[in-house]
Each structure stands twice: as structure tokens, then as C-alpha cells.
């Protein structure tokens, strides 16, 4: 049976992804920073709650030890992330960039690094990094598109970094399937529920890439319709 861990799984896209993968037969660790919220969210969908704060080394190490002791890991979904309103570029400070990078970028690396030994032991290791269409330099540079109109700096920069992490990890570990995904503009707490699609729609590409086998793509960047330009 496939064992999956999803960060930020107590709500939004992470929670819906967890629900769908439990439904598909996965053993799912629904990771959350808050123990009580995480427990309640996991119980609703039949997942296993686990405390994991992607910004804290000790928390991540403890989660990896727990999952390893329980039998290992096949799929890691790096979903936890934060946004910045967005703050206009002229008002972005180094401290603001650092706050977003600590969760979105360093958190992705911190969790991936901690769980790599378990993934190496899997017969079909998969990593899904939840990115954004705003990470695409091509799309953000295309006048007349919603991505071009986005005024922020910190969030797109952090997700572009996630895409580079995806590419380099995929090259370093060719036996793994490691990809970035763009869920689309989904109504979640991240955007104060301004998104134009449901979490069910947004989770589709995350679930799809979490279920690929060893013949699936790696080092790619996808939305529900296919490959995206970097």
C-alpha cells in the first residue's frame, strides 16, 4: 500500500488532496503545525495526523522519525505555503522576502531533505511540489494575462525557487518522480477565498501527480491541462 505525507493538510488544497488519496487507498499522513486542528482534520477523512512545522528543524526531524518507524514513505507532497497579500513590489522588504522563503522555499528543502532516506527506500518514490502559475517567468512576462497583472514580488519569486528545486532534485535523483504543479486560482485561506475554482478542482493535478508510477514524468511543471512554460 502506498504511504503518502502531505504538508499543510489540515485545510484547503492539502486537506482535499489528503481526502482524495485516502479514498484512492493510500495511507496518508496529514501534516499540520497545530496538533489539535491537525487531529480533527485527519479524523474527518481517515488520515493519520502528524505534527509538522516546515519552518522548524526539530519538528520536521521528529515527523520523519515517526513515519520511518511506522514503515516508511512513498509519496511526499510539499503543499504548505504562505502568500503576502500581495505586497506591491515597491514595498517589498528583505524581511518580507525572508518570511515567505522560510516557508515556501526553505520549508520545501527542509522537509524534502529529512524524508529523502525514506523515499530512497521506496520502490516508487514520488515528490510533488505545489508551485504556482506565478512561478513561470514566461507567463508573468506575457502582457494581457492574469499572471502579468499580478503586482507582487515575494510570492512569485518563492515559487520560482521551488521550481528550480524541483528540477535540481529530479536531476540528482533520477529514480524518483519529482514534479512541480500549478493548482490554479483556487479559493483557499491563502487568497482569502478570492479564487475562482474549488479545492476539488485545484487538487486534481496534485492528486494526479501524486499517483504516477516509475514511468511517469519527472523534473516537470504541470497544471491540469499539461506542461507549463518555465
PDB file of C-alpha atoms in Angstrom:
ATOM      1  CA  UNK A   1       0.000   0.000   0.000  1.00  0.00           C
ATOM      2  CA  UNK A   2       1.279   3.480  -0.900  1.00  0.00           C
ATOM      3  CA  UNK A   3       2.166   5.733   2.037  1.00  0.00           C
ATOM      4  CA  UNK A   4       1.913   9.479   1.493  1.00  0.00           C
ATOM      5  CA  UNK A   5       2.727  12.543   3.586  1.00  0.00           C
ATOM      6  CA  UNK A   6       1.159  15.921   2.805  1.00  0.00           C
ATOM      7  CA  UNK A   7       2.294  19.133   4.484  1.00  0.00           C
ATOM      8  CA  UNK A   8      -0.310  21.774   5.323  1.00  0.00           C
ATOM      9  CA  UNK A   9      -3.030  19.129   5.165  1.00  0.00           C
ATOM     10  CA  UNK A  10      -5.440  20.448   7.777  1.00  0.00           C
ATOM     11  CA  UNK A  11      -7.269  22.695   5.292  1.00  0.00           C
ATOM     12  CA  UNK A  12      -7.561  23.842   1.687  1.00  0.00           C
ATOM     13  CA  UNK A  13      -5.752  22.045  -1.109  1.00  0.00           C
ATOM     14  CA  UNK A  14      -3.727  19.905   1.270  1.00  0.00           C
ATOM     15  CA  UNK A  15      -6.819  18.618   3.037  1.00  0.00           C
ATOM     16  CA  UNK A  16      -8.667  17.879  -0.193  1.00  0.00           C
ATOM     17  CA  UNK A  17      -5.598  16.115  -1.602  1.00  0.00           C
ATOM     18  CA  UNK A  18      -5.376  14.023   1.548  1.00  0.00           C
ATOM     19  CA  UNK A  19      -9.060  13.142   1.322  1.00  0.00           C
ATOM     20  CA  UNK A  20      -8.750  12.074  -2.301  1.00  0.00           C
ATOM     21  CA  UNK A  21      -5.657   9.963  -1.701  1.00  0.00           C
ATOM     22  CA  UNK A  22      -7.224   8.224   1.302  1.00  0.00           C
ATOM     23  CA  UNK A  23     -10.173   7.486  -0.959  1.00  0.00           C
ATOM     24  CA  UNK A  24      -7.732   6.069  -3.539  1.00  0.00           C
ATOM     25  CA  UNK A  25      -6.317   3.654  -0.968  1.00  0.00           C
ATOM     26  CA  UNK A  26      -3.220   5.484   0.266  1.00  0.00           C
ATOM     27  CA  UNK A  27      -2.109   5.541   3.871  1.00  0.00           C
ATOM     28  CA  UNK A  28      -1.967   9.317   4.326  1.00  0.00           C
ATOM     29  CA  UNK A  29      -0.130  11.307   6.966  1.00  0.00           C
ATOM     30  CA  UNK A  30      -1.938  14.642   7.141  1.00  0.00           C
ATOM     31  CA  UNK A  31       0.710  17.020   8.482  1.00  0.00           C
ATOM     32  CA  UNK A  32      -0.174  20.237  10.284  1.00  0.00           C
ATOM     33  CA  UNK A  33       1.538  22.704  12.636  1.00  0.00           C
ATOM     34  CA  UNK A  34      -1.322  22.785  15.119  1.00  0.00           C
ATOM     35  CA  UNK A  35      -1.789  19.382  16.801  1.00  0.00           C
ATOM     36  CA  UNK A  36      -5.479  19.783  17.594  1.00  0.00           C
ATOM     37  CA  UNK A  37      -6.510  21.212  14.235  1.00  0.00           C
ATOM     38  CA  UNK A  38      -4.457  18.578  12.516  1.00  0.00           C
ATOM     39  CA  UNK A  39      -6.043  15.784  14.547  1.00  0.00           C
ATOM     40  CA  UNK A  40      -9.575  16.954  13.807  1.00  0.00           C
ATOM     41  CA  UNK A  41      -8.861  17.405  10.099  1.00  0.00           C
ATOM     42  CA  UNK A  42      -7.258  13.970   9.787  1.00  0.00           C
ATOM     43  CA  UNK A  43     -10.102  12.252  11.625  1.00  0.00           C
ATOM     44  CA  UNK A  44     -12.641  13.721   9.198  1.00  0.00           C
ATOM     45  CA  UNK A  45     -11.068  11.904   6.260  1.00  0.00           C
ATOM     46  CA  UNK A  46      -9.477   8.817   7.794  1.00  0.00           C
ATOM     47  CA  UNK A  47      -5.896  10.066   7.563  1.00  0.00           C
ATOM     48  CA  UNK A  48      -3.155   9.817  10.173  1.00  0.00           C
ATOM     49  CA  UNK A  49      -2.444  13.123  11.933  1.00  0.00           C
ATOM     50  CA  UNK A  50       1.165  14.164  12.359  1.00  0.00           C
ATOM     51  CA  UNK A  51       2.584  17.394  13.753  1.00  0.00           C
ATOM     52  CA  UNK A  52       4.974  19.054  11.318  1.00  0.00           C
ATOM     53  CA  UNK A  53       6.048  22.699  11.106  1.00  0.00           C
ATOM     54  CA  UNK A  54       8.027  23.135   7.889  1.00  0.00           C
ATOM     55  CA  UNK A  55       9.931  26.079   9.400  1.00  0.00           C
ATOM     56  CA  UNK A  56      11.251  24.060  12.363  1.00  0.00           C
ATOM     57  CA  UNK A  57      14.123  21.571  12.037  1.00  0.00           C
ATOM     58  CA  UNK A  58      13.212  19.615  15.162  1.00  0.00           C
ATOM     59  CA  UNK A  59       9.558  19.305  14.172  1.00  0.00           C
ATOM     60  CA  UNK A  60      10.439  18.019  10.705  1.00  0.00           C
ATOM     61  CA  UNK A  61      13.041  15.579  12.052  1.00  0.00           C
ATOM     62  CA  UNK A  62      10.561  14.203  14.585  1.00  0.00           C
ATOM     63  CA  UNK A  63       7.929  13.699  11.879  1.00  0.00           C
ATOM     64  CA  UNK A  64      10.423  11.867   9.657  1.00  0.00           C
ATOM     65  CA  UNK A  65      11.404   9.619  12.559  1.00  0.00           C
ATOM     66  CA  UNK A  66       7.747   8.801  13.256  1.00  0.00           C
ATOM     67  CA  UNK A  67       6.956   7.965   9.637  1.00  0.00           C
ATOM     68  CA  UNK A  68      10.130   5.901   9.321  1.00  0.00           C
ATOM     69  CA  UNK A  69       9.302   3.910  12.450  1.00  0.00           C
ATOM     70  CA  UNK A  70       5.818   3.226  11.087  1.00  0.00           C
ATOM     71  CA  UNK A  71       7.171   1.655   7.914  1.00  0.00           C
ATOM     72  CA  UNK A  72       8.422   4.343   5.528  1.00  0.00           C
ATOM     73  CA  UNK A  73       7.213   6.724   2.826  1.00  0.00           C
ATOM     74  CA  UNK A  74       6.460   6.522  -0.886  1.00  0.00           C
ATOM     75  CA  UNK A  75       4.986   9.928  -1.744  1.00  0.00           C
ATOM     76  CA  UNK A  76       5.792  13.376  -0.375  1.00  0.00           C
ATOM     77  CA  UNK A  77       3.545  16.321  -1.209  1.00  0.00           C
ATOM     78  CA  UNK A  78       5.142  19.654  -0.301  1.00  0.00           C
ATOM     79  CA  UNK A  79       1.956  21.690  -0.082  1.00  0.00           C
ATOM     80  CA  UNK A  80       2.447  24.041   2.892  1.00  0.00           C
ATOM     81  CA  UNK A  81       2.867  27.660   1.787  1.00  0.00           C
ATOM     82  CA  UNK A  82       2.080  31.294   2.559  1.00  0.00           C
ATOM     83  CA  UNK A  83       1.417  34.420   0.481  1.00  0.00           C
ATOM     84  CA  UNK A  84       1.948  38.154   1.105  1.00  0.00           C
ATOM     85  CA  UNK A  85      -1.409  39.801   0.242  1.00  0.00           C
ATOM     86  CA  UNK A  86       0.250  40.648  -2.349  1.00  0.00           C
ATOM     87  CA  UNK A  87       2.536  43.470  -1.289  1.00  0.00           C
ATOM     88  CA  UNK A  88       3.366  45.872  -4.161  1.00  0.00           C
ATOM     89  CA  UNK A  89       6.924  45.437  -5.383  1.00  0.00           C
ATOM     90  CA  UNK A  90       7.988  48.906  -4.217  1.00  0.00           C
ATOM     91  CA  UNK A  91       7.050  47.968  -0.660  1.00  0.00           C
ATOM     92  CA  UNK A  92       8.722  44.552  -0.517  1.00  0.00           C
ATOM     93  CA  UNK A  93      11.480  44.355   2.077  1.00  0.00           C
ATOM     94  CA  UNK A  94      14.142  41.746   2.706  1.00  0.00           C
ATOM     95  CA  UNK A  95      12.295  40.721   5.871  1.00  0.00           C
ATOM     96  CA  UNK A  96       9.108  40.066   3.904  1.00  0.00           C
ATOM     97  CA  UNK A  97      11.004  38.024   1.330  1.00  0.00           C
ATOM     98  CA  UNK A  98      12.701  36.087   4.114  1.00  0.00           C
ATOM     99  CA  UNK A  99       9.365  35.240   5.760  1.00  0.00           C
ATOM    100  CA  UNK A 100       7.907  33.794   2.566  1.00  0.00           C
ATOM    101  CA  UNK A 101      11.096  31.986   1.615  1.00  0.00           C
ATOM    102  CA  UNK A 102      11.330  30.415   5.079  1.00  0.00           C
ATOM    103  CA  UNK A 103       8.062  28.560   4.495  1.00  0.00           C
ATOM    104  CA  UNK A 104       7.759  28.231   0.730  1.00  0.00           C
ATOM    105  CA  UNK A 105      11.390  27.545  -0.185  1.00  0.00           C
ATOM    106  CA  UNK A 106      13.427  26.576   2.867  1.00  0.00           C
ATOM    107  CA  UNK A 107      10.460  24.609   4.193  1.00  0.00           C
ATOM    108  CA  UNK A 108      10.307  22.601   0.970  1.00  0.00           C
ATOM    109  CA  UNK A 109      14.013  21.828   1.169  1.00  0.00           C
ATOM    110  CA  UNK A 110      13.891  21.113   4.916  1.00  0.00           C
ATOM    111  CA  UNK A 111      11.081  18.573   4.521  1.00  0.00           C
ATOM    112  CA  UNK A 112      12.455  17.011   1.345  1.00  0.00           C
ATOM    113  CA  UNK A 113      15.907  16.588   2.868  1.00  0.00           C
ATOM    114  CA  UNK A 114      14.528  14.981   6.020  1.00  0.00           C
ATOM    115  CA  UNK A 115      12.391  12.469   4.139  1.00  0.00           C
ATOM    116  CA  UNK A 116      14.907  11.601   1.405  1.00  0.00           C
ATOM    117  CA  UNK A 117      16.212   8.488   3.217  1.00  0.00           C
ATOM    118  CA  UNK A 118      12.690   7.105   3.423  1.00  0.00           C
ATOM    119  CA  UNK A 119      11.951   7.941  -0.208  1.00  0.00           C
ATOM    120  CA  UNK A 120      15.188   6.254  -1.319  1.00  0.00           C
ATOM    121  CA  UNK A 121      13.930   3.049   0.290  1.00  0.00           C
ATOM    122  CA  UNK A 122      10.624   3.128  -1.646  1.00  0.00           C
ATOM    123  CA  UNK A 123      10.066   1.108  -4.809  1.00  0.00           C
ATOM    124  CA  UNK A 124       8.194   4.039  -6.377  1.00  0.00           C
ATOM    125  CA  UNK A 125       9.247   7.319  -4.733  1.00  0.00           C
ATOM    126  CA  UNK A 126       7.302  10.418  -5.771  1.00  0.00           C
ATOM    127  CA  UNK A 127       7.612  14.080  -4.743  1.00  0.00           C
ATOM    128  CA  UNK A 128       5.028  16.706  -5.663  1.00  0.00           C
ATOM    129  CA  UNK A 129       5.949  20.340  -5.029  1.00  0.00           C
ATOM    130  CA  UNK A 130       2.943  22.648  -5.067  1.00  0.00           C
ATOM    131  CA  UNK A 131       4.026  25.670  -7.084  1.00  0.00           C
ATOM    132  CA  UNK A 132       2.010  28.375  -8.864  1.00  0.00           C
ATOM    133  CA  UNK A 133       1.438  29.766 -12.342  1.00  0.00           C
ATOM    134  CA  UNK A 134       3.078  32.904 -10.943  1.00  0.00           C
ATOM    135  CA  UNK A 135       6.349  30.952 -10.814  1.00  0.00           C
ATOM    136  CA  UNK A 136       6.526  30.923 -14.620  1.00  0.00           C
ATOM    137  CA  UNK A 137       8.780  33.690 -15.935  1.00  0.00           C
ATOM    138  CA  UNK A 138       7.188  33.134 -19.352  1.00  0.00           C
ATOM    139  CA  UNK A 139       3.609  33.608 -18.114  1.00  0.00           C
ATOM    140  CA  UNK A 140       4.423  36.516 -15.788  1.00  0.00           C
ATOM    141  CA  UNK A 141       6.155  38.264 -18.722  1.00  0.00           C
ATOM    142  CA  UNK A 142       3.190  37.851 -21.096  1.00  0.00           C
ATOM    143  CA  UNK A 143       1.109  41.080 -21.322  1.00  0.00           C
ATOM    144  CA  UNK A 144      -2.644  40.697 -21.187  1.00  0.00           C
ATOM    145  CA  UNK A 145      -2.603  37.659 -18.896  1.00  0.00           C
ATOM    146  CA  UNK A 146      -3.720  37.460 -15.237  1.00  0.00           C
ATOM    147  CA  UNK A 147      -0.195  36.440 -14.243  1.00  0.00           C
ATOM    148  CA  UNK A 148       1.253  39.557 -15.904  1.00  0.00           C
ATOM    149  CA  UNK A 149      -1.128  41.741 -13.881  1.00  0.00           C
ATOM    150  CA  UNK A 150      -0.110  40.275 -10.521  1.00  0.00           C
ATOM    151  CA  UNK A 151       1.626  43.098  -8.595  1.00  0.00           C
ATOM    152  CA  UNK A 152       3.575  41.099  -6.014  1.00  0.00           C
ATOM    153  CA  UNK A 153       7.214  40.078  -5.940  1.00  0.00           C
ATOM    154  CA  UNK A 154       7.864  37.831  -2.959  1.00  0.00           C
ATOM    155  CA  UNK A 155       5.358  35.053  -3.654  1.00  0.00           C
ATOM    156  CA  UNK A 156       6.215  34.556  -7.364  1.00  0.00           C
ATOM    157  CA  UNK A 157       9.927  34.629  -6.536  1.00  0.00           C
ATOM    158  CA  UNK A 158       9.475  31.990  -3.849  1.00  0.00           C
ATOM    159  CA  UNK A 159       7.555  29.691  -6.167  1.00  0.00           C
ATOM    160  CA  UNK A 160      10.102  30.181  -8.966  1.00  0.00           C
ATOM    161  CA  UNK A 161      12.686  28.975  -6.473  1.00  0.00           C
ATOM    162  CA  UNK A 162      10.503  25.930  -5.762  1.00  0.00           C
ATOM    163  CA  UNK A 163      10.518  25.157  -9.486  1.00  0.00           C
ATOM    164  CA  UNK A 164      14.321  25.258  -9.575  1.00  0.00           C
ATOM    165  CA  UNK A 165      14.438  22.992  -6.528  1.00  0.00           C
ATOM    166  CA  UNK A 166      12.192  20.562  -8.411  1.00  0.00           C
ATOM    167  CA  UNK A 167      14.447  20.492 -11.461  1.00  0.00           C
ATOM    168  CA  UNK A 168      17.661  20.027  -9.499  1.00  0.00           C
ATOM    169  CA  UNK A 169      16.224  17.343  -7.223  1.00  0.00           C
ATOM    170  CA  UNK A 170      14.866  15.475 -10.241  1.00  0.00           C
ATOM    171  CA  UNK A 171      18.307  15.515 -11.884  1.00  0.00           C
ATOM    172  CA  UNK A 172      20.000  14.410  -8.668  1.00  0.00           C
ATOM    173  CA  UNK A 173      17.589  11.540  -8.030  1.00  0.00           C
ATOM    174  CA  UNK A 174      16.566  10.093 -11.423  1.00  0.00           C
ATOM    175  CA  UNK A 175      14.943   7.046  -9.799  1.00  0.00           C
ATOM    176  CA  UNK A 176      12.358   9.353  -8.207  1.00  0.00           C
ATOM    177  CA  UNK A 177       9.467  11.140  -9.906  1.00  0.00           C
ATOM    178  CA  UNK A 178       9.732  14.780  -8.762  1.00  0.00           C
ATOM    179  CA  UNK A 179       7.482  17.470 -10.258  1.00  0.00           C
ATOM    180  CA  UNK A 180       6.041  20.930  -9.650  1.00  0.00           C
ATOM    181  CA  UNK A 181       2.322  21.530 -10.063  1.00  0.00           C
ATOM    182  CA  UNK A 182       0.129  24.598 -10.513  1.00  0.00           C
ATOM    183  CA  UNK A 183      -3.294  24.011  -8.931  1.00  0.00           C
ATOM    184  CA  UNK A 184      -4.823  27.163 -10.439  1.00  0.00           C
ATOM    185  CA  UNK A 185      -6.514  30.105  -8.737  1.00  0.00           C
ATOM    186  CA  UNK A 186      -8.284  28.136  -6.023  1.00  0.00           C
ATOM    187  CA  UNK A 187     -10.473  29.603  -3.276  1.00  0.00           C
ATOM    188  CA  UNK A 188      -8.497  28.967  -0.066  1.00  0.00           C
ATOM    189  CA  UNK A 189      -7.337  30.832   3.031  1.00  0.00           C
ATOM    190  CA  UNK A 190      -4.149  31.662   1.115  1.00  0.00           C
ATOM    191  CA  UNK A 191      -6.055  34.195  -1.021  1.00  0.00           C
ATOM    192  CA  UNK A 192      -8.936  34.969   1.382  1.00  0.00           C
ATOM    193  CA  UNK A 193     -11.125  32.687  -0.764  1.00  0.00           C
ATOM    194  CA  UNK A 194     -10.930  35.011  -3.771  1.00  0.00           C
ATOM    195  CA  UNK A 195     -10.028  32.105  -6.031  1.00  0.00           C
ATOM    196  CA  UNK A 196     -12.266  31.249  -8.957  1.00  0.00           C
ATOM    197  CA  UNK A 197     -12.228  27.470  -8.607  1.00  0.00           C
ATOM    198  CA  UNK A 198     -12.994  24.966  -5.857  1.00  0.00           C
ATOM    199  CA  UNK A 199     -10.488  22.968  -3.839  1.00  0.00           C
ATOM    200  CA  UNK A 200     -11.819  19.873  -5.607  1.00  0.00           C
ATOM    201  CA  UNK A 201     -10.745  21.370  -8.932  1.00  0.00           C
ATOM    202  CA  UNK A 202      -7.450  22.684  -7.593  1.00  0.00           C
ATOM    203  CA  UNK A 203      -6.431  19.394  -6.012  1.00  0.00           C
ATOM    204  CA  UNK A 204      -6.901  17.454  -9.256  1.00  0.00           C
ATOM    205  CA  UNK A 205      -3.361  17.971 -10.598  1.00  0.00           C
ATOM    206  CA  UNK A 206      -1.782  17.375  -7.163  1.00  0.00           C
ATOM    207  CA  UNK A 207      -3.597  14.061  -6.796  1.00  0.00           C
ATOM    208  CA  UNK A 208      -2.806  13.067 -10.368  1.00  0.00           C
ATOM    209  CA  UNK A 209       0.937  13.660  -9.968  1.00  0.00           C
ATOM    210  CA  UNK A 210       0.985  12.002  -6.540  1.00  0.00           C
ATOM    211  CA  UNK A 211      -0.287   8.807  -8.168  1.00  0.00           C
ATOM    212  CA  UNK A 212       2.177   8.478 -11.053  1.00  0.00           C
ATOM    213  CA  UNK A 213       4.332   5.367 -11.308  1.00  0.00           C
ATOM    214  CA  UNK A 214       8.040   4.985 -12.096  1.00  0.00           C
ATOM    215  CA  UNK A 215       7.340   5.513 -15.812  1.00  0.00           C
ATOM    216  CA  UNK A 216       5.755   8.920 -15.202  1.00  0.00           C
ATOM    217  CA  UNK A 217       7.355  12.313 -15.894  1.00  0.00           C
ATOM    218  CA  UNK A 218       9.973  13.893 -13.665  1.00  0.00           C
ATOM    219  CA  UNK A 219      11.528  17.343 -13.454  1.00  0.00           C
ATOM    220  CA  UNK A 220       8.389  18.890 -14.965  1.00  0.00           C
ATOM    221  CA  UNK A 221       5.958  21.715 -14.266  1.00  0.00           C
ATOM    222  CA  UNK A 222       2.288  20.912 -14.829  1.00  0.00           C
ATOM    223  CA  UNK A 223      -1.243  22.158 -14.463  1.00  0.00           C
ATOM    224  CA  UNK A 224      -4.392  20.152 -15.070  1.00  0.00           C
ATOM    225  CA  UNK A 225      -4.096  20.673 -18.844  1.00  0.00           C
ATOM    226  CA  UNK A 226      -0.447  19.630 -19.235  1.00  0.00           C
ATOM    227  CA  UNK A 227       3.058  21.091 -19.183  1.00  0.00           C
ATOM    228  CA  UNK A 228       3.633  24.760 -18.356  1.00  0.00           C
ATOM    229  CA  UNK A 229       6.441  27.001 -19.651  1.00  0.00           C
ATOM    230  CA  UNK A 230       9.182  27.807 -17.168  1.00  0.00           C
TER     231      UNK A 230
END
